[in-house]
GROMACS .gro file of N, CA and C in nm:
model
  402
    1UNK      N    1   0.085  -0.118   0.000
    1UNK     CA    2   0.000   0.000   0.000
    1UNK      C    3   0.089   0.124   0.000
    2UNK      N    4   0.057   0.223  -0.080
    2UNK     CA    5   0.139   0.342  -0.091
    2UNK      C    6   0.099   0.446   0.013
    3UNK      N    7   0.200   0.517   0.062
    3UNK     CA    8   0.176   0.624   0.157
    3UNK      C    9   0.148   0.752   0.082
    4UNK      N   10   0.086   0.848   0.150
    4UNK     CA   11   0.057   0.976   0.087
    4UNK      C   12   0.171   1.076   0.103
    5UNK      N   13   0.261   1.052   0.197
    5UNK     CA   14   0.372   1.145   0.221
    5UNK      C   15   0.467   1.146   0.102
    6UNK      N   16   0.526   1.260   0.077
    6UNK     CA   17   0.623   1.274  -0.032
    6UNK      C   18   0.752   1.203   0.008
    7UNK      N   19   0.802   1.115  -0.078
    7UNK     CA   20   0.926   1.043  -0.044
    7UNK      C   21   1.047   1.136  -0.053
    8UNK      N   22   1.152   1.099   0.017
    8UNK     CA   23   1.278   1.172   0.008
    8UNK      C   24   1.352   1.117  -0.114
    9UNK      N   25   1.345   1.192  -0.225
    9UNK     CA   26   1.401   1.142  -0.351
    9UNK      C   27   1.553   1.132  -0.349
   10UNK      N   28   1.618   1.209  -0.263
   10UNK     CA   29   1.764   1.197  -0.252
   10UNK      C   30   1.801   1.059  -0.198
   11UNK      N   31   1.725   1.012  -0.099
   11UNK     CA   32   1.751   0.879  -0.042
   11UNK      C   33   1.715   0.771  -0.143
   12UNK      N   34   1.602   0.788  -0.211
   12UNK     CA   35   1.561   0.691  -0.312
   12UNK      C   36   1.669   0.680  -0.420
   13UNK      N   37   1.719   0.795  -0.465
   13UNK     CA   38   1.822   0.793  -0.569
   13UNK      C   39   1.950   0.725  -0.519
   14UNK      N   40   1.990   0.757  -0.396
   14UNK     CA   41   2.112   0.697  -0.341
   14UNK      C   42   2.098   0.545  -0.332
   15UNK      N   43   1.982   0.498  -0.287
   15UNK     CA   44   1.960   0.354  -0.278
   15UNK      C   45   1.959   0.290  -0.418
   16UNK      N   46   1.899   0.358  -0.512
   16UNK     CA   47   1.891   0.305  -0.649
   16UNK      C   48   2.029   0.297  -0.713
   17UNK      N   49   2.104   0.408  -0.705
   17UNK     CA   50   2.234   0.412  -0.771
   17UNK      C   51   2.339   0.325  -0.703
   18UNK      N   52   2.326   0.304  -0.573
   18UNK     CA   53   2.424   0.221  -0.502
   18UNK      C   54   2.389   0.073  -0.508
   19UNK      N   55   2.273   0.043  -0.566
   19UNK     CA   56   2.226  -0.096  -0.577
   19UNK      C   57   2.208  -0.160  -0.440
   20UNK      N   58   2.173  -0.077  -0.339
   20UNK     CA   59   2.151  -0.129  -0.204
   20UNK      C   60   2.033  -0.225  -0.201
   21UNK      N   61   1.930  -0.193  -0.278
   21UNK     CA   62   1.810  -0.275  -0.284
   21UNK      C   63   1.765  -0.285  -0.429
   22UNK      N   64   1.682  -0.382  -0.457
   22UNK     CA   65   1.624  -0.390  -0.591
   22UNK      C   66   1.523  -0.276  -0.606
   23UNK      N   67   1.493  -0.236  -0.730
   23UNK     CA   68   1.396  -0.128  -0.748
   23UNK      C   69   1.260  -0.158  -0.683
   24UNK      N   70   1.217  -0.282  -0.686
   24UNK     CA   71   1.088  -0.317  -0.622
   24UNK      C   72   1.093  -0.296  -0.471
   25UNK      N   73   1.204  -0.333  -0.410
   25UNK     CA   74   1.218  -0.315  -0.265
   25UNK      C   75   1.224  -0.166  -0.231
   26UNK      N   76   1.295  -0.090  -0.312
   26UNK     CA   77   1.302   0.056  -0.290
   26UNK      C   78   1.162   0.115  -0.295
   27UNK      N   79   1.084   0.072  -0.392
   27UNK     CA   80   0.946   0.123  -0.403
   27UNK      C   81   0.864   0.088  -0.280
   28UNK      N   82   0.878  -0.034  -0.233
   28UNK     CA   83   0.804  -0.075  -0.113
   28UNK      C   84   0.849   0.005   0.009
   29UNK      N   85   0.979   0.026   0.022
   29UNK     CA   86   1.033   0.099   0.138
   29UNK      C   87   0.983   0.243   0.143
   30UNK      N   88   0.966   0.306   0.026
   30UNK     CA   89   0.933   0.448   0.022
   30UNK      C   90   0.789   0.476  -0.021
   31UNK      N   91   0.713   0.371  -0.047
   31UNK     CA   92   0.574   0.389  -0.083
   31UNK      C   93   0.554   0.459  -0.216
   32UNK      N   94   0.634   0.418  -0.314
   32UNK     CA   95   0.625   0.478  -0.448
   32UNK      C   96   0.611   0.366  -0.550
   33UNK      N   97   0.580   0.405  -0.672
   33UNK     CA   98   0.564   0.304  -0.779
   33UNK      C   99   0.691   0.295  -0.864
   34UNK      N  100   0.704   0.185  -0.936
   34UNK     CA  101   0.816   0.169  -1.028
   34UNK      C  102   0.812   0.275  -1.137
   35UNK      N  103   0.691   0.313  -1.176
   35UNK     CA  104   0.675   0.417  -1.279
   35UNK      C  105   0.734   0.550  -1.230
   36UNK      N  106   0.714   0.583  -1.103
   36UNK     CA  107   0.771   0.707  -1.047
   36UNK      C  108   0.923   0.700  -1.048
   37UNK      N  109   0.977   0.586  -1.012
   37UNK     CA  110   1.124   0.571  -1.009
   37UNK      C  111   1.180   0.584  -1.150
   38UNK      N  112   1.115   0.520  -1.248
   38UNK     CA  113   1.161   0.531  -1.387
   38UNK      C  114   1.156   0.675  -1.435
   39UNK      N  115   1.049   0.746  -1.402
   39UNK     CA  116   1.034   0.885  -1.443
   39UNK      C  117   1.148   0.971  -1.385
   40UNK      N  118   1.174   0.957  -1.255
   40UNK     CA  119   1.282   1.033  -1.192
   40UNK      C  120   1.417   0.994  -1.252
   41UNK      N  121   1.438   0.864  -1.273
   41UNK     CA  122   1.565   0.816  -1.327
   41UNK      C  123   1.592   0.877  -1.464
   42UNK      N  124   1.491   0.881  -1.549
   42UNK     CA  125   1.509   0.932  -1.685
   42UNK      C  126   1.524   1.084  -1.688
   43UNK      N  127   1.448   1.155  -1.606
   43UNK     CA  128   1.451   1.301  -1.610
   43UNK      C  129   1.568   1.361  -1.532
   44UNK      N  130   1.615   1.290  -1.430
   44UNK     CA  131   1.727   1.341  -1.352
   44UNK      C  132   1.857   1.269  -1.385
   45UNK      N  133   1.852   1.184  -1.487
   45UNK     CA  134   1.971   1.115  -1.539
   45UNK      C  135   2.043   1.032  -1.433
   46UNK      N  136   1.967   0.955  -1.356
   46UNK     CA  137   2.027   0.864  -1.259
   46UNK      C  138   2.103   0.756  -1.336
   47UNK      N  139   2.203   0.701  -1.271
   47UNK     CA  140   2.269   0.586  -1.333
   47UNK      C  141   2.176   0.468  -1.320
   48UNK      N  142   2.178   0.381  -1.419
   48UNK     CA  143   2.083   0.270  -1.419
   48UNK      C  144   2.129   0.160  -1.327
   49UNK      N  145   2.038   0.071  -1.298
   49UNK     CA  146   2.071  -0.040  -1.209
   49UNK      C  147   2.139  -0.154  -1.283
   50UNK      N  148   2.160  -0.137  -1.415
   50UNK     CA  149   2.229  -0.240  -1.492
   50UNK      C  150   2.376  -0.245  -1.453
   51UNK      N  151   2.431  -0.363  -1.454
   51UNK     CA  152   2.571  -0.381  -1.417
   51UNK      C  153   2.665  -0.358  -1.534
   52UNK      N  154   2.613  -0.359  -1.659
   52UNK     CA  155   2.700  -0.344  -1.775
   52UNK      C  156   2.737  -0.197  -1.798
   53UNK      N  157   2.843  -0.176  -1.868
   53UNK     CA  158   2.891  -0.042  -1.898
   53UNK      C  159   2.807   0.019  -2.010
   54UNK      N  160   2.763   0.144  -1.993
   54UNK     CA  161   2.682   0.207  -2.098
   54UNK      C  162   2.765   0.228  -2.224
   55UNK      N  163   2.698   0.224  -2.338
   55UNK     CA  164   2.765   0.245  -2.466
   55UNK      C  165   2.793   0.394  -2.485
   56UNK      N  166   2.881   0.423  -2.579
   56UNK     CA  167   2.912   0.563  -2.611
   56UNK      C  168   2.787   0.635  -2.661
   57UNK      N  169   2.706   0.568  -2.740
   57UNK     CA  170   2.584   0.631  -2.792
   57UNK      C  171   2.489   0.667  -2.679
   58UNK      N  172   2.477   0.581  -2.579
   58UNK     CA  173   2.391   0.609  -2.465
   58UNK      C  174   2.443   0.728  -2.384
   59UNK      N  175   2.573   0.731  -2.364
   59UNK     CA  176   2.632   0.844  -2.291
   59UNK      C  177   2.614   0.975  -2.366
   60UNK      N  178   2.632   0.973  -2.496
   60UNK     CA  179   2.613   1.093  -2.577
   60UNK      C  180   2.468   1.140  -2.569
   61UNK      N  181   2.375   1.046  -2.575
   61UNK     CA  182   2.233   1.081  -2.565
   61UNK      C  183   2.202   1.145  -2.430
   62UNK      N  184   2.260   1.091  -2.323
   62UNK     CA  185   2.238   1.148  -2.189
   62UNK      C  186   2.297   1.288  -2.179
   63UNK      N  187   2.415   1.308  -2.236
   63UNK     CA  188   2.478   1.440  -2.233
   63UNK      C  189   2.395   1.541  -2.312
   64UNK      N  190   2.344   1.499  -2.427
   64UNK     CA  191   2.262   1.589  -2.509
   64UNK      C  192   2.134   1.628  -2.434
   65UNK      N  193   2.073   1.532  -2.366
   65UNK     CA  194   1.952   1.561  -2.287
   65UNK      C  195   1.985   1.658  -2.173
   66UNK      N  196   2.097   1.637  -2.108
   66UNK     CA  197   2.140   1.725  -2.000
   66UNK      C  198   2.166   1.866  -2.052
   67UNK      N  199   2.231   1.878  -2.167
   67UNK     CA  200   2.254   2.009  -2.228
   67UNK      C  201   2.123   2.079  -2.261
   68UNK      N  202   2.028   2.004  -2.313
   68UNK     CA  203   1.897   2.061  -2.343
   68UNK      C  204   1.829   2.115  -2.218
   69UNK      N  205   1.837   2.039  -2.109
   69UNK     CA  206   1.778   2.084  -1.982
   69UNK      C  207   1.848   2.210  -1.930
   70UNK      N  208   1.980   2.215  -1.943
   70UNK     CA  209   2.054   2.331  -1.895
   70UNK      C  210   2.022   2.455  -1.979
   71UNK      N  211   2.008   2.438  -2.108
   71UNK     CA  212   1.975   2.551  -2.195
   71UNK      C  213   1.834   2.602  -2.163
   72UNK      N  214   1.741   2.510  -2.138
   72UNK     CA  215   1.605   2.551  -2.100
   72UNK      C  216   1.607   2.629  -1.969
   73UNK      N  217   1.685   2.582  -1.873
   73UNK     CA  218   1.696   2.653  -1.745
   73UNK      C  219   1.758   2.791  -1.766
   74UNK      N  220   1.854   2.800  -1.854
   74UNK     CA  221   1.918   2.928  -1.884
   74UNK      C  222   1.818   3.025  -1.947
   75UNK      N  223   1.733   2.974  -2.033
   75UNK     CA  224   1.630   3.058  -2.095
   75UNK      C  225   1.532   3.113  -1.991
   76UNK      N  226   1.503   3.034  -1.890
   76UNK     CA  227   1.405   3.074  -1.789
   76UNK      C  228   1.464   3.166  -1.681
   77UNK      N  229   1.594   3.179  -1.677
   77UNK     CA  230   1.660   3.261  -1.574
   77UNK      C  231   1.641   3.408  -1.609
   78UNK      N  232   1.539   3.470  -1.551
   78UNK     CA  233   1.508   3.610  -1.582
   78UNK      C  234   1.591   3.709  -1.502
   79UNK      N  235   1.646   3.665  -1.390
   79UNK     CA  236   1.723   3.757  -1.305
   79UNK      C  237   1.873   3.756  -1.336
   80UNK      N  238   1.912   3.688  -1.442
   80UNK     CA  239   2.053   3.676  -1.477
   80UNK      C  240   2.087   3.777  -1.587
   81UNK      N  241   2.196   3.853  -1.570
   81UNK     CA  242   2.237   3.948  -1.674
   81UNK      C  243   2.271   3.874  -1.804
   82UNK      N  244   2.251   3.943  -1.915
   82UNK     CA  245   2.272   3.882  -2.047
   82UNK      C  246   2.418   3.842  -2.069
   83UNK      N  247   2.514   3.916  -2.012
   83UNK     CA  248   2.655   3.878  -2.031
   83UNK      C  249   2.687   3.747  -1.958
   84UNK      N  250   2.624   3.727  -1.844
   84UNK     CA  251   2.645   3.602  -1.772
   84UNK      C  252   2.580   3.486  -1.849
   85UNK      N  253   2.462   3.511  -1.906
   85UNK     CA  254   2.398   3.409  -1.989
   85UNK      C  255   2.486   3.375  -2.109
   86UNK      N  256   2.548   3.477  -2.168
   86UNK     CA  257   2.634   3.454  -2.284
   86UNK      C  258   2.754   3.367  -2.248
   87UNK      N  259   2.814   3.392  -2.131
   87UNK     CA  260   2.928   3.311  -2.088
   87UNK      C  261   2.886   3.166  -2.066
   88UNK      N  262   2.770   3.149  -2.002
   88UNK     CA  263   2.722   3.013  -1.980
   88UNK      C  264   2.690   2.945  -2.111
   89UNK      N  265   2.631   3.020  -2.202
   89UNK     CA  266   2.599   2.965  -2.334
   89UNK      C  267   2.726   2.924  -2.407
   90UNK      N  268   2.831   3.004  -2.397
   90UNK     CA  269   2.958   2.970  -2.461
   90UNK      C  270   3.013   2.838  -2.405
   91UNK      N  271   3.001   2.820  -2.274
   91UNK     CA  272   3.047   2.695  -2.212
   91UNK      C  273   2.962   2.578  -2.261
   92UNK      N  274   2.831   2.599  -2.274
   92UNK     CA  275   2.743   2.493  -2.323
   92UNK      C  276   2.779   2.455  -2.467
   93UNK      N  277   2.810   2.555  -2.548
   93UNK     CA  278   2.845   2.528  -2.687
   93UNK      C  279   2.976   2.451  -2.696
   94UNK      N  280   3.073   2.483  -2.610
   94UNK     CA  281   3.198   2.407  -2.608
   94UNK      C  282   3.171   2.261  -2.573
   95UNK      N  283   3.083   2.242  -2.476
   95UNK     CA  284   3.046   2.105  -2.439
   95UNK      C  285   2.977   2.036  -2.555
   96UNK      N  286   2.888   2.109  -2.621
   96UNK     CA  287   2.818   2.054  -2.737
   96UNK      C  288   2.917   2.016  -2.847
   97UNK      N  289   3.016   2.101  -2.870
   97UNK     CA  290   3.120   2.069  -2.969
   97UNK      C  291   3.187   1.936  -2.936
   98UNK      N  292   3.224   1.920  -2.808
   98UNK     CA  293   3.292   1.797  -2.766
   98UNK      C  294   3.202   1.676  -2.783
   99UNK      N  295   3.073   1.692  -2.749
   99UNK     CA  296   2.979   1.580  -2.763
   99UNK      C  297   2.961   1.543  -2.909
  100UNK      N  298   2.950   1.643  -2.994
  100UNK     CA  299   2.934   1.615  -3.137
  100UNK      C  300   3.058   1.547  -3.194
  101UNK      N  301   3.175   1.586  -3.147
  101UNK     CA  302   3.298   1.519  -3.193
  101UNK      C  303   3.300   1.374  -3.147
  102UNK      N  304   3.250   1.350  -3.024
  102UNK     CA  305   3.242   1.212  -2.975
  102UNK      C  306   3.148   1.132  -3.064
  103UNK      N  307   3.035   1.192  -3.102
  103UNK     CA  308   2.940   1.125  -3.189
  103UNK      C  309   2.999   1.099  -3.325
  104UNK      N  310   3.082   1.190  -3.371
  104UNK     CA  311   3.144   1.175  -3.503
  104UNK      C  312   3.251   1.067  -3.502
  105UNK      N  313   3.296   1.027  -3.385
  105UNK     CA  314   3.396   0.921  -3.380
  105UNK      C  315   3.332   0.785  -3.403
  106UNK      N  316   3.198   0.781  -3.401
  106UNK     CA  317   3.127   0.658  -3.434
  106UNK      C  318   3.145   0.630  -3.583
  107UNK      N  319   3.134   0.506  -3.622
  107UNK     CA  320   3.146   0.470  -3.763
  107UNK      C  321   3.030   0.527  -3.843
  108UNK      N  322   3.057   0.564  -3.966
  108UNK     CA  323   2.956   0.612  -4.060
  108UNK      C  324   2.885   0.740  -4.017
  109UNK      N  325   2.951   0.821  -3.937
  109UNK     CA  326   2.892   0.948  -3.894
  109UNK      C  327   2.985   1.059  -3.940
  110UNK      N  328   2.931   1.155  -4.012
  110UNK     CA  329   3.011   1.268  -4.059
  110UNK      C  330   3.037   1.365  -3.944
  111UNK      N  331   3.158   1.418  -3.933
  111UNK     CA  332   3.183   1.518  -3.830
  111UNK      C  333   3.109   1.648  -3.864
  112UNK      N  334   3.068   1.723  -3.762
  112UNK     CA  335   2.998   1.848  -3.790
  112UNK      C  336   3.093   1.949  -3.853
  113UNK      N  337   3.041   2.027  -3.944
  113UNK     CA  338   3.123   2.130  -4.008
  113UNK      C  339   3.119   2.257  -3.923
  114UNK      N  340   3.211   2.347  -3.950
  114UNK     CA  341   3.211   2.476  -3.879
  114UNK      C  342   3.081   2.551  -3.904
  115UNK      N  343   3.029   2.538  -4.025
  115UNK     CA  344   2.903   2.606  -4.059
  115UNK      C  345   2.788   2.551  -3.973
  116UNK      N  346   2.784   2.418  -3.955
  116UNK     CA  347   2.681   2.358  -3.871
  116UNK      C  348   2.690   2.411  -3.728
  117UNK      N  349   2.811   2.420  -3.677
  117UNK     CA  350   2.830   2.468  -3.540
  117UNK      C  351   2.791   2.615  -3.529
  118UNK      N  352   2.822   2.695  -3.630
  118UNK     CA  353   2.783   2.836  -3.628
  118UNK      C  354   2.631   2.849  -3.630
  119UNK      N  355   2.564   2.763  -3.707
  119UNK     CA  356   2.418   2.765  -3.710
  119UNK      C  357   2.359   2.731  -3.573
  120UNK      N  358   2.416   2.631  -3.508
  120UNK     CA  359   2.367   2.592  -3.375
  120UNK      C  360   2.388   2.707  -3.277
  121UNK      N  361   2.506   2.768  -3.280
  121UNK     CA  362   2.533   2.881  -3.189
  121UNK      C  363   2.433   2.994  -3.214
  122UNK      N  364   2.410   3.028  -3.340
  122UNK     CA  365   2.318   3.136  -3.374
  122UNK      C  366   2.176   3.105  -3.326
  123UNK      N  367   2.133   2.982  -3.341
  123UNK     CA  368   2.000   2.944  -3.295
  123UNK      C  369   1.989   2.956  -3.144
  124UNK      N  370   2.094   2.914  -3.072
  124UNK     CA  371   2.091   2.924  -2.926
  124UNK      C  372   2.088   3.069  -2.881
  125UNK      N  373   2.166   3.154  -2.946
  125UNK     CA  374   2.167   3.296  -2.911
  125UNK      C  375   2.032   3.359  -2.940
  126UNK      N  376   1.972   3.321  -3.051
  126UNK     CA  377   1.839   3.373  -3.086
  126UNK      C  378   1.735   3.332  -2.982
  127UNK      N  379   1.742   3.207  -2.938
  127UNK     CA  380   1.648   3.160  -2.834
  127UNK      C  381   1.667   3.237  -2.705
  128UNK      N  382   1.792   3.264  -2.669
  128UNK     CA  383   1.817   3.343  -2.546
  128UNK      C  384   1.763   3.485  -2.561
  129UNK      N  385   1.783   3.546  -2.676
  129UNK     CA  386   1.731   3.681  -2.699
  129UNK      C  387   1.578   3.683  -2.688
  130UNK      N  388   1.514   3.582  -2.744
  130UNK     CA  389   1.369   3.576  -2.738
  130UNK      C  390   1.320   3.558  -2.596
  131UNK      N  391   1.387   3.476  -2.518
  131UNK     CA  392   1.346   3.455  -2.379
  131UNK      C  393   1.372   3.580  -2.296
  132UNK      N  394   1.475   3.656  -2.331
  132UNK     CA  395   1.508   3.779  -2.260
  132UNK      C  396   1.399   3.884  -2.279
  133UNK      N  397   1.337   3.885  -2.396
  133UNK     CA  398   1.234   3.985  -2.427
  133UNK      C  399   1.101   3.956  -2.358
  134UNK      N  400   1.080   3.831  -2.319
  134UNK     CA  401   0.951   3.792  -2.258
  134UNK      C  402   0.938   3.842  -2.117
   0.00000   0.00000   0.00000
């Protein structure tokens, strides 16, 4: 039977990532469902309970999702000066460059061109400008 109290997700995550208990036992201990654990795991990028090493493609996908979340948070930051947003955006773009290069190291994948990267940077800057005006 599930409790109505909000679980301590930091403890749930620690138990999940340390493999202290199986996911079913964690759910029983904290009065939550497996669906809730999966949702938190996917959205907060928890490490999975699998014992095998994640593939490069999986890691790249996780990094891209994390970058997307960070850019969205940057867009919503209304109290941050535009120059600080620009510096953070530059750091995000450097990370994106590195991730794209990692993806290009896969077989049959073309490396991104400078023009592609300039387009991505311009789109990100445009999105920041639009969020700044709102």
